[in-house]
Coordinates of C-alpha atoms and ligand atoms in Angstrom, one line a residue:
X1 CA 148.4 107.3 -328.2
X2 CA 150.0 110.3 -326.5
X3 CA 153.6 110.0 -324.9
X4 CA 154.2 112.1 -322.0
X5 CA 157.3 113.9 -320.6
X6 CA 157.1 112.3 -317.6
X7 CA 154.5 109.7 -316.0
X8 CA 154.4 109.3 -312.1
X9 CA 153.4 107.1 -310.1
X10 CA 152.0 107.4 -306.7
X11 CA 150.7 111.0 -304.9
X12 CA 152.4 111.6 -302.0
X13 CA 154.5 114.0 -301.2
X14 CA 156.7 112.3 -303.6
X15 CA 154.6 112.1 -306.6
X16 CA 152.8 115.6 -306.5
X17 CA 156.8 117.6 -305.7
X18 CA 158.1 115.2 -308.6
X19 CA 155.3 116.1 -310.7
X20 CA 155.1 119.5 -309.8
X21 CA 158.3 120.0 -311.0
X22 CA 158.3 118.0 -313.9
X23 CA 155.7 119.9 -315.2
X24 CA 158.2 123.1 -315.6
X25 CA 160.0 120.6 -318.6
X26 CA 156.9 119.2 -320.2
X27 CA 154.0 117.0 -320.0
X28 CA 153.5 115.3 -316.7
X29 CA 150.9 112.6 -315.8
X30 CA 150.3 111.3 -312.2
X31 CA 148.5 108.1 -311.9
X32 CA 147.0 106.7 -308.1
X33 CA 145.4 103.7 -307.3
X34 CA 143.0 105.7 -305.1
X35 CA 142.4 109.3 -304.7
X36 CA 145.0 112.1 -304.7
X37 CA 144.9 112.3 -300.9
X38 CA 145.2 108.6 -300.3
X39 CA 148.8 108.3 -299.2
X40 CA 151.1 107.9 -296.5
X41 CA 152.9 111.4 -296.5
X42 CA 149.7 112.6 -294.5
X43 CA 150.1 110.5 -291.5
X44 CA 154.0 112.1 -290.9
X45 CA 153.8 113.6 -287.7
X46 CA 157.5 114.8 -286.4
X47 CA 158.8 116.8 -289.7
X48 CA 161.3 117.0 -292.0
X49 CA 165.2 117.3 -290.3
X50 CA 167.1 120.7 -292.3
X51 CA 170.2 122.0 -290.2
X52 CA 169.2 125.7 -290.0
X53 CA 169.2 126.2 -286.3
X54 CA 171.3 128.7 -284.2
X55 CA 174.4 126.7 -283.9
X56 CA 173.4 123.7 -286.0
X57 CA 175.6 122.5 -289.4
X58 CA 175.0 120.7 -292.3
X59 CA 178.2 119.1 -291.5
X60 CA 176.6 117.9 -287.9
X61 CA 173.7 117.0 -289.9
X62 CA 176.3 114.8 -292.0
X63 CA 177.6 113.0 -289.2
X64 CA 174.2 112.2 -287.8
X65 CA 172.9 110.6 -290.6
X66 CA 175.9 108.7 -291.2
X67 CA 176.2 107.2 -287.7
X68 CA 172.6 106.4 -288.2
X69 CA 173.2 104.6 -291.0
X70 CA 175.6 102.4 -289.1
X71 CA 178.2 102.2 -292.0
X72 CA 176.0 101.7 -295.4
X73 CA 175.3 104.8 -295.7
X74 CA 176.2 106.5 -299.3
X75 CA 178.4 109.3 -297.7
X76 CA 177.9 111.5 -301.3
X77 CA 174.7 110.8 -301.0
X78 CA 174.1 112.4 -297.5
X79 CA 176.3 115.1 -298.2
X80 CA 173.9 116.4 -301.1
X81 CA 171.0 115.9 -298.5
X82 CA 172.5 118.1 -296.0
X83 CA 173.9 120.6 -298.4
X84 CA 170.8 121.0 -300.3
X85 CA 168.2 121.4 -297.9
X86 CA 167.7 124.4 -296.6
X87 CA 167.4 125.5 -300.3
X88 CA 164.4 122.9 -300.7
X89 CA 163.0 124.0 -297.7
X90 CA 162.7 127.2 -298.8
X91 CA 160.8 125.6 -301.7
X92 CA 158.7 124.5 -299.9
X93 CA 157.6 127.4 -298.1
X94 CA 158.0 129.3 -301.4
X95 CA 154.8 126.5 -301.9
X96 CA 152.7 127.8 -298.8
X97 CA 153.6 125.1 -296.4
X98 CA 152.6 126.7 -293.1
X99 CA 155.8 125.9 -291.1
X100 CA 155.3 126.5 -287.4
X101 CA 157.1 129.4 -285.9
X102 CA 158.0 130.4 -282.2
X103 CA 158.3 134.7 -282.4
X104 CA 158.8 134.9 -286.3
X105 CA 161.5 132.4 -286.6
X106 CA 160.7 128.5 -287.9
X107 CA 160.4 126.3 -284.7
X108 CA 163.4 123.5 -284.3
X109 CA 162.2 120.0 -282.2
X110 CA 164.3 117.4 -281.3
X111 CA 164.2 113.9 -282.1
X112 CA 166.4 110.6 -281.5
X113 CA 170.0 110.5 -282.6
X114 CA 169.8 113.9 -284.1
X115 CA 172.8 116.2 -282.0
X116 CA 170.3 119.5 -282.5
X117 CA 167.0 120.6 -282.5
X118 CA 166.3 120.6 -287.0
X119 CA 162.7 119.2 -287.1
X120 CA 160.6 121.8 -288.6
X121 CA 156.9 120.7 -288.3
X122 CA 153.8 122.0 -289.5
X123 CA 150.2 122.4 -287.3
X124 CA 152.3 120.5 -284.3
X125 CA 152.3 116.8 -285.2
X126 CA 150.2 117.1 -288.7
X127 CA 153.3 118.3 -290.9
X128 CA 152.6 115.6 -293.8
X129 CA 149.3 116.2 -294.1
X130 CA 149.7 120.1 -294.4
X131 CA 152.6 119.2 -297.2
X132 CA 150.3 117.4 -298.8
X133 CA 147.5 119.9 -298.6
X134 CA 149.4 122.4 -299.9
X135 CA 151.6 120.0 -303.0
X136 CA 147.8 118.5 -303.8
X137 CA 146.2 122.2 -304.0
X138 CA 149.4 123.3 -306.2
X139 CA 148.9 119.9 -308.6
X140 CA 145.1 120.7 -309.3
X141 CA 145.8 124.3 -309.8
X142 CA 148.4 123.1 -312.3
X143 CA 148.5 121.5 -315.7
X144 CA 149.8 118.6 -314.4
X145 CA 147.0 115.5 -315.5
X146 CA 145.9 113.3 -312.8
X147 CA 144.0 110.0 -313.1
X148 CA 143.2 108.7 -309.9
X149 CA 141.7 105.0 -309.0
X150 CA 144.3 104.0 -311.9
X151 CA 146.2 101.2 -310.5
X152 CA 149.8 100.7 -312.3
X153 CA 150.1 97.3 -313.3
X154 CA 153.3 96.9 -315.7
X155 CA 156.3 98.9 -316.7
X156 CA 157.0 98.5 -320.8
X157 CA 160.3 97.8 -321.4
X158 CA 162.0 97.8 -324.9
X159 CA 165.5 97.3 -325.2
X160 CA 166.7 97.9 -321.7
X161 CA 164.8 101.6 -322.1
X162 CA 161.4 102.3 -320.3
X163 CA 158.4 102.7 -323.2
X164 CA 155.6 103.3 -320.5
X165 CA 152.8 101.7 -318.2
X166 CA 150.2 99.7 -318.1
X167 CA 147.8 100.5 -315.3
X168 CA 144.0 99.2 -314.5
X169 CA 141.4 102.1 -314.4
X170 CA 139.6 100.5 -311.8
X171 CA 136.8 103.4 -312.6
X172 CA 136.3 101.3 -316.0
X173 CA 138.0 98.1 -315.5
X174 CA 139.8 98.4 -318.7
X175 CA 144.0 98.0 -318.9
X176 CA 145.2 101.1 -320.6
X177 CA 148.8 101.5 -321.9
X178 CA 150.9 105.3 -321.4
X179 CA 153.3 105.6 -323.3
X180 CA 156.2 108.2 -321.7
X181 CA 160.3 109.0 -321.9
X182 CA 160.3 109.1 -318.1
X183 CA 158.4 107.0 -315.5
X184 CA 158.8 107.9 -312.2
X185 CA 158.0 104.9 -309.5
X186 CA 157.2 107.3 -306.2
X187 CA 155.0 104.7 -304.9
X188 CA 155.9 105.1 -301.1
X189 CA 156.5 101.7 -298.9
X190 CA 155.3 98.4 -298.1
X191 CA 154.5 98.9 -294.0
X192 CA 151.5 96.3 -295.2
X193 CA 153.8 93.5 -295.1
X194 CA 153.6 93.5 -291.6
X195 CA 150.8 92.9 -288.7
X196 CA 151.7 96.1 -286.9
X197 CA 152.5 99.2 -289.1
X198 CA 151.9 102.9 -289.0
X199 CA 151.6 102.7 -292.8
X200 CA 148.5 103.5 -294.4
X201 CA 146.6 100.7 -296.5
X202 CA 147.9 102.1 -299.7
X203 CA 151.7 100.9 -298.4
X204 CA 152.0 97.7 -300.3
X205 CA 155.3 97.5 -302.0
X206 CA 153.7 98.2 -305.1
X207 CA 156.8 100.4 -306.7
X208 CA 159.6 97.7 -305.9
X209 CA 157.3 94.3 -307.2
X210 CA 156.9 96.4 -310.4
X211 CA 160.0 97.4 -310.4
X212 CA 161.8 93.8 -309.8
X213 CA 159.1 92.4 -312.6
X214 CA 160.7 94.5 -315.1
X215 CA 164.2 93.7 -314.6
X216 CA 165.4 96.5 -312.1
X217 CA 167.9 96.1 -309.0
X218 CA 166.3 96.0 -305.6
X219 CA 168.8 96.8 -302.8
X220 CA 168.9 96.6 -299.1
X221 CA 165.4 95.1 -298.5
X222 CA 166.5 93.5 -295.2
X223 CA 166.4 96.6 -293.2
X224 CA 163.1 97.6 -292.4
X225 CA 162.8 100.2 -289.6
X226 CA 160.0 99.6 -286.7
X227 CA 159.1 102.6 -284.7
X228 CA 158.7 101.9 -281.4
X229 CA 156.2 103.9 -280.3
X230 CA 152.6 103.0 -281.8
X231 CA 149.5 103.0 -279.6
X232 CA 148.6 100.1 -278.5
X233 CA 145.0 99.5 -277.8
X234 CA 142.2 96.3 -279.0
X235 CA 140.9 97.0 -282.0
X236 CA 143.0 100.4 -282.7
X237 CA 145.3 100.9 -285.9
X238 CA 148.5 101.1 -284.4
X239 CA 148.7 105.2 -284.9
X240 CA 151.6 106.9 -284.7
X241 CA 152.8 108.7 -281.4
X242 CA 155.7 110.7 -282.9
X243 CA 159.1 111.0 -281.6
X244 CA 159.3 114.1 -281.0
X245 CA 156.9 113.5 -277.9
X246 CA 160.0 112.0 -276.4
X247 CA 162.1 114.6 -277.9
X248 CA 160.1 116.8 -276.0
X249 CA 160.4 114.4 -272.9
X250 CA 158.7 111.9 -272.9
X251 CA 160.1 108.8 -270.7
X252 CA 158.8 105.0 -271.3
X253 CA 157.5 103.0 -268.6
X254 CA 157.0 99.2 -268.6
X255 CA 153.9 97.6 -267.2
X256 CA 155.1 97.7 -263.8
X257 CA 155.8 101.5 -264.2
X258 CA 159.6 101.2 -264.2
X259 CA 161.6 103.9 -266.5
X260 CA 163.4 101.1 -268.6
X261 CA 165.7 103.0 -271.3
X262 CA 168.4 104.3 -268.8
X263 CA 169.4 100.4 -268.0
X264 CA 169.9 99.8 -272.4
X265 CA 171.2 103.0 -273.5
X266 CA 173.0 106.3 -272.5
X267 CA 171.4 108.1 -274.7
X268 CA 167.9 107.2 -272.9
X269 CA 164.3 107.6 -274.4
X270 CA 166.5 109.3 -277.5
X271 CA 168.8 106.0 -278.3
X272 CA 168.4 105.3 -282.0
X273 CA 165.0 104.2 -282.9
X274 CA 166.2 100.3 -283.5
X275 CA 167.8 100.3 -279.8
X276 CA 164.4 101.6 -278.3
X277 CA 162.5 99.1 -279.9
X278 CA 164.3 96.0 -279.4
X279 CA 164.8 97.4 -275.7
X280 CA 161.3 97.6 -275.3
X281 CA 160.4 94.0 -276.8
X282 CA 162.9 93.0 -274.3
X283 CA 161.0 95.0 -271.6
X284 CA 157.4 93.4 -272.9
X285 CA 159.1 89.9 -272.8
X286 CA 160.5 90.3 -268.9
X287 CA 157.1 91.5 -268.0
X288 CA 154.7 89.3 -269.8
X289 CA 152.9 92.4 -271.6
X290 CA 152.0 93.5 -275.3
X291 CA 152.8 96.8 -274.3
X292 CA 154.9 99.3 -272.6
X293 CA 153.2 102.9 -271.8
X294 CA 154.8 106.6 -272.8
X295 CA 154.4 108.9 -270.2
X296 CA 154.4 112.7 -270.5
X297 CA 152.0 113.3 -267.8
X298 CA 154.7 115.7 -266.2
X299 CA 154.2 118.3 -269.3
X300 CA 152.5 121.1 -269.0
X301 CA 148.7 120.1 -270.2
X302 CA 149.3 123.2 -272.8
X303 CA 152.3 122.0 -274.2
X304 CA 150.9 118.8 -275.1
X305 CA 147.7 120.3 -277.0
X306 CA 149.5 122.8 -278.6
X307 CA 152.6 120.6 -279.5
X308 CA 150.8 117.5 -280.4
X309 CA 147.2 118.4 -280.9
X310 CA 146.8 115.6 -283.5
X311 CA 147.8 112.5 -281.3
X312 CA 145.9 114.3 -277.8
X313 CA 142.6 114.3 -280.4
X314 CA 143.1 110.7 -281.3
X315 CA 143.8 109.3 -277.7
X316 CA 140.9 111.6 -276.4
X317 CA 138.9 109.8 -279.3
X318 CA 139.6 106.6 -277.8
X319 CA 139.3 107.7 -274.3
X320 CA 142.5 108.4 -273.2
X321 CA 143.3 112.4 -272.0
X322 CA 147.0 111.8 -272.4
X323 CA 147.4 114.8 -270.4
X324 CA 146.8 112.8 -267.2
X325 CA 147.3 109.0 -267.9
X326 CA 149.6 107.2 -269.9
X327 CA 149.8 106.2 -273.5
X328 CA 149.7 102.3 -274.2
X329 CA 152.4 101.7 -276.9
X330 CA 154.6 98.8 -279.0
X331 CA 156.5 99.2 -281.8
X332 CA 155.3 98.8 -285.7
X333 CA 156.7 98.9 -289.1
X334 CA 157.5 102.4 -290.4
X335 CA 159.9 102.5 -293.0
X336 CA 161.3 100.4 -295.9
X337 CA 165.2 101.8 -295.9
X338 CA 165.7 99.4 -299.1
X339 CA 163.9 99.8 -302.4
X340 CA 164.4 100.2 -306.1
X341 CA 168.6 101.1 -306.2
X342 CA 169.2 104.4 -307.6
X343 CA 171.9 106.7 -308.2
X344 CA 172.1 110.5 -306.9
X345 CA 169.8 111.3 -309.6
X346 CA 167.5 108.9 -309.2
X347 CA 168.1 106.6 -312.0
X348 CA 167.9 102.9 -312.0
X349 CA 169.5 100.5 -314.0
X350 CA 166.6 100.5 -316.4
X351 CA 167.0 104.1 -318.8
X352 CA 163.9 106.0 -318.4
X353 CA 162.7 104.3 -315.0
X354 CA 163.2 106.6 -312.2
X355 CA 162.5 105.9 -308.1
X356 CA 161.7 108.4 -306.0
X357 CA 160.7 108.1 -302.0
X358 CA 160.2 105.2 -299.6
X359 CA 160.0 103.2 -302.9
X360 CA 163.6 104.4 -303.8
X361 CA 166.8 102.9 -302.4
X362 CA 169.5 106.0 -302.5
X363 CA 171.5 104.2 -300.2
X364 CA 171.2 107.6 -298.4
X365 CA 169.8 105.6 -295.2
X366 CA 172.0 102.7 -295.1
X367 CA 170.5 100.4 -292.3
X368 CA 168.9 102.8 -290.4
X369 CA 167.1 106.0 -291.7
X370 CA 167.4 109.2 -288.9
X371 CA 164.4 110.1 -287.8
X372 CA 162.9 113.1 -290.6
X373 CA 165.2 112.7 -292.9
X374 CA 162.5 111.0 -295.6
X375 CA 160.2 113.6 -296.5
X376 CA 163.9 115.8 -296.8
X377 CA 165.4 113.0 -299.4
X378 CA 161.9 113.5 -301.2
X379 CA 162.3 116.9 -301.9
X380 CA 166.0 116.7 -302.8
X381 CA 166.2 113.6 -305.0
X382 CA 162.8 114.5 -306.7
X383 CA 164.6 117.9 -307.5
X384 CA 167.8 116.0 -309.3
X385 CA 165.2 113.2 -311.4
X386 CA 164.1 116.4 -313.5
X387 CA 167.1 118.4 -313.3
X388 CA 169.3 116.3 -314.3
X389 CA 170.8 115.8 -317.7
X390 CA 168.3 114.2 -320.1
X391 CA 170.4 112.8 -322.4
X392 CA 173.4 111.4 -319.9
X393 CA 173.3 108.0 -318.3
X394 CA 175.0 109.3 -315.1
X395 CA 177.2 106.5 -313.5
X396 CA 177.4 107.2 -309.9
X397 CA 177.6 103.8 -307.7
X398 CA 176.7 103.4 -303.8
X399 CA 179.5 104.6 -302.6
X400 CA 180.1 102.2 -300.0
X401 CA 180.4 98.4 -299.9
X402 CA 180.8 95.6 -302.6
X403 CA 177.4 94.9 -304.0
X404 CA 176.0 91.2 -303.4
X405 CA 174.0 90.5 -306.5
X406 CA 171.9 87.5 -306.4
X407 CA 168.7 86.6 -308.3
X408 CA 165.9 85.1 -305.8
X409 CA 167.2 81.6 -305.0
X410 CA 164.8 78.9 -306.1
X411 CA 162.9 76.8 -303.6
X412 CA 161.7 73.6 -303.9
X413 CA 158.5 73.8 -302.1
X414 CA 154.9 72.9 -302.9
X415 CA 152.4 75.3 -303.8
X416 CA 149.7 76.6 -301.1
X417 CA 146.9 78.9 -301.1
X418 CA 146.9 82.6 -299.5
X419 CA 143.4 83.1 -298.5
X420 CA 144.6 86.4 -298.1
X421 CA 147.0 89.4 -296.2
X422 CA 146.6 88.7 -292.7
X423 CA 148.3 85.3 -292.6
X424 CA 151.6 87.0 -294.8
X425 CA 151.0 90.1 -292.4
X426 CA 151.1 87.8 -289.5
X427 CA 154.2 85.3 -290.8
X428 CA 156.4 88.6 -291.6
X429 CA 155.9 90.3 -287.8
X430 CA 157.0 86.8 -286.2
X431 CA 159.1 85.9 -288.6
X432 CA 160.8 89.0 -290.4
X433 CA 160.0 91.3 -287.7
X434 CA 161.8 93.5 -285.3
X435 CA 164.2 90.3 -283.8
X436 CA 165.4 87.8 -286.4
X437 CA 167.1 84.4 -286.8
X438 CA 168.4 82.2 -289.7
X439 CA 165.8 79.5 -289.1
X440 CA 162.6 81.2 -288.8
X441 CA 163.9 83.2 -292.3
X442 CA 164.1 79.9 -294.0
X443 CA 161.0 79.1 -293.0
X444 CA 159.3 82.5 -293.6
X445 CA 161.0 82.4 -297.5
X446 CA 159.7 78.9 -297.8
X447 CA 156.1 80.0 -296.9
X448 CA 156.0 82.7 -298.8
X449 CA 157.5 81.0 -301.8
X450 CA 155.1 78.6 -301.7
X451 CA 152.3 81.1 -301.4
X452 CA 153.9 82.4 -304.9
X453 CA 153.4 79.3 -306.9
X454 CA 149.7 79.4 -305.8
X455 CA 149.2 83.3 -306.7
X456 CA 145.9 84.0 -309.2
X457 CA 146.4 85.9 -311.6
X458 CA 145.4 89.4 -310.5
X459 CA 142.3 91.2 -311.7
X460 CA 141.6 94.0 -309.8
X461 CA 143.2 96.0 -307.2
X462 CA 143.4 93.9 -304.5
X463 CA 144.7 91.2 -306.2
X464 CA 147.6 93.4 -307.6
X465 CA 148.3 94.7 -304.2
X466 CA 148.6 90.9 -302.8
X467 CA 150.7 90.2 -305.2
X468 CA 153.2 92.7 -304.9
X469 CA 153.1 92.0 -301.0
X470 CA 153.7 88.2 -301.4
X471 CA 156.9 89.6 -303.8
X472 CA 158.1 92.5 -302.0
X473 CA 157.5 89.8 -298.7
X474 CA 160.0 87.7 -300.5
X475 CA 162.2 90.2 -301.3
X476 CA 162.9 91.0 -297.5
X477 CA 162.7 87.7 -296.4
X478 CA 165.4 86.7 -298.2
X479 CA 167.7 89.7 -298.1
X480 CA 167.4 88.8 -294.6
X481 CA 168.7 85.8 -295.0
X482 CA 171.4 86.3 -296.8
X483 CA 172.8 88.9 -294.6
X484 CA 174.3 86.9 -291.9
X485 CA 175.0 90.1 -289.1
X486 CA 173.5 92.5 -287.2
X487 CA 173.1 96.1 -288.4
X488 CA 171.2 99.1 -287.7
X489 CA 167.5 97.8 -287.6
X490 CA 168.4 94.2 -289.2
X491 CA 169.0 92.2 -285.9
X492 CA 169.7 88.0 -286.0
X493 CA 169.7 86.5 -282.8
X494 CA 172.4 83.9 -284.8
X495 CA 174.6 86.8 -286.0
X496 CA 174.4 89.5 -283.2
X497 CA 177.3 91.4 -284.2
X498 CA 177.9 93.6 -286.9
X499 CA 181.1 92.5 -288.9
X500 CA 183.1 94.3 -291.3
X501 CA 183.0 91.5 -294.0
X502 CA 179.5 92.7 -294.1
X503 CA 179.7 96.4 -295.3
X504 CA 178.3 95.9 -298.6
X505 CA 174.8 96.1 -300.3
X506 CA 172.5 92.7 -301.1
X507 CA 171.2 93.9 -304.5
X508 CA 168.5 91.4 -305.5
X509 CA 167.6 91.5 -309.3
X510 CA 164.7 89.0 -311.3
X511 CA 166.9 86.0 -313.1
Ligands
LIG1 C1 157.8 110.5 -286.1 O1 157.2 111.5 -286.0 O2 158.2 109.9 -285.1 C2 158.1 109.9 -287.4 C3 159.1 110.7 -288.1 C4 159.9 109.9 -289.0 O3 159.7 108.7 -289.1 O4 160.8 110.4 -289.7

């Protein structure tokens, strides 16, 4: 059998740069469940956040992230994001990504809780799926191998030192084995655990429920990120309607048509996405609606099709000119801050198995990522994975915070069937979701603990995926639990403040 340099999984933007550059030091496979394109990089409207303004700093930059971060932030960790990324932007237009420009220089939008315009954005509100256009063009043009509909299933560990993976070729139905030095989880996030995401089906956890089965540390799991503003409509995926639109002015409206955010924060429509989004459930609650509506009727009509031409085609699609009436929006799942724990160059505690992505925990975003700043982490962290030194076991910790390490506490419950996703999907939004509390976490880690027990054992994709939702479910669920304050996007109606005996990390590990 034939052992690669590197083997990576997943192909987003993650897994194509990773590969892409991996492929400059030796052999390089990428293996997908589905096809190349199927991934969540694609549906990234705003951009990716690079201090390169007039005026702007990667010090300012710094400072942003960190208060975003609300105190677990790794402060090294930010500062090699901000330093390196103007460098890694030019990478990337070194690549051919078509970065919009206003009269020959990149064009800068705002979004929340950054101090300056740094979005740069590609095609208006379509800038992941140009990056991944232009990554997935490079990877075929490449040597790089790619097997798609190849479903990783187990990471082979000898000794405390990665051997390979085991994936399903769902085009065969046979298990194969690839052997490697390197494996690379860049498996993206698990928005699937939840009713309401902006994730794409592929967004099942898969990277940290392989990871945990093999023995590696899963770290900050309790703060998932909701974006507040999804469309809201019967019968409609809850698609993205980008920040930037209120970075470009865009004011929310309850049902009764009131502007709402100047009565929660100073800092209005452009509060830090966690304070939008409990402010609006609060708003929804008062008012007896699913919904609150996002109103940039008073833009110029030709600022919103040029500037957002993706989301004006979807709501026209669905009859809605967004030009004239207002957009129906809640909030949904969008981000998984916590993942597989890494160091700055992307190591885990396992030699050889590497995390790069949403499927990664950095500890760059702490307990609440800035707005942009993911597709940005991507391209730096994938950078240091192959750049660093082979043959050194760097040693760098998270920076900030005493580590809780706990195995998954056993519960004594009895074992139930899940007929399938939606009633996990359903349990984690009430349950897990956007406003939390000690008691309903219990009962959330009891159900899906006893869904656990009852788990078949998996035989094809879907199986697998369920799997590593019912895990990676558990995984949250009880981080939650066990932190007992409120930070960044982790909010307990029984803990509402944040408390200093609580700036540390809960690293959950299998045993
Ligand atoms: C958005 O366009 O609002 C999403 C950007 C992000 O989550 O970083």
């Amino acid at each position: 059998m034939r052992t690669y340099d590197y083997v990576i999984i997943g192909s987003g933007i993650a897994g194509l740069y990773t590969a892409l550059l991996a492929q400059r030091r030796g052999t390089a496979l990428i293996l997908t469940k589905g096809s190349i394109d199927d991934c969540n990089t694609k549906h990234a409207q705003g951009g990716i956040a690079a201090a390169i303004g007039e005026g702007d700093t990667p010090d300012l930059h710094f400072w942003d992230t960190v208060v975003a971060g609300a105190g677990l932030s790794n402060r090294d960790t930010v500062r090699i994001l901000v330093t390196e990324a103007a460098d890694r932007i030019a990478d990337l237009i070194e690549l051919g990504v078509p970065f919009d420009t206003i009269d020959g220089e990149v064009a800068l939008a705002r979004e929340a809780a950054h101090a300056m315009p740094r979005i740069l954005h590609a095609g208006g509100d379509a800038t992941g799926e140009h990056i991944e256009v232009t990554l997935g063009r490079k990877v075929r043009q490449s040597r790089i191998e790619v097997l798609e509909q190849c479903l990783a299933t187990q990471i082979v560990v000898e000794d405390g030192e990665v051997k390979g993976v085991r994936a399903l070729d769902a085009r065969t139905g046979s298990m194969e084995e690839f052997p490697c030095q390197q494996l690379v989880l860049a498996t993206g996030g698990g928005g699937r655990l939840f009713k309401y995401t902006t994730n794409s089906e592929v967004a099942t956890g898969d990277g940290v429920a392989l990871a945990f089965q093999a023995g590696a540390e899963i770290m900050d799991m309790e703060f998932i990120q909701f974006h507040p503003t999804a469309i809201r409509l019967p019968g409609v995926h809850p698609f993205l309607i980008s920040e930037a639109v209120r970075g470009e002015g865009g004011l929310l409206r309850n049902v009764e048509g009131y502007r709402f955010m100047p009565d929660y924060s100073p800092e209005k429509e452009l509060a830090p996405r966690d304070v939008v989004t409990r402010s609006m459930l609060y708003e929804m609650q008062k008012t007896g609606s699913d919904r609150v509506f996002l109103d940039i009727t008073h833009l110029a009509p030709r600022v919103i099709t040029t500037r957002f031409p993706h989301i004006y085609r979807f709501c026209l699609d669905h009859g809605l000119d967004i030009t004239k009436g207002q957009i129906p929006v809640a909030p949904a799942a969008h981000y998984m801050m916590g993942g597989v724990k890494t160091n700055s160059w992307g190591e885990t505690n396992i030699k050889g198995l590497f995390a790069v992505g949403e499927t990664a925990c950095t500890g760059l975003h702490g307990a609440n990522r800035l707005a942009s700043n993911s597709l940005l982490e991507v391209l730096v962290f994938a950078k240091r994975v192959v750049e660093r030194d082979i043959d050194k076991f760097s040693e760098d910790g998270p920076g900030v915070g005493e580590l809780v390490h706990c195995g998954l506490p056993r519960r004594d419950v009895p074992p139930v069937p899940l007929a399938g996703s939606t009633a996990l999907q359903t349990l984690m939004w009430e349950n897990v979701g956007i406003i939390r509390g000690g008691d309903t976490l219990d009962q959330a880690a009891n159900a899906i603990a006893s869904w656990e027990k009852c788990l078949e054992k998996p035989v094809d994709r879907s199986s697998y995926e369920l799997n590593s939702l019912v895990l990676t479910a558990r995984l949250v669920a009880e981080a939650a639990l066990i932190r007992q304050e409120s930070r960044g996007a982790h909010f307990r109606t029984d803990f509402p403040e944040t408390s200093p005996d609580w700036v540390k990390h809960v690293v959950l590990k299998k045993g």
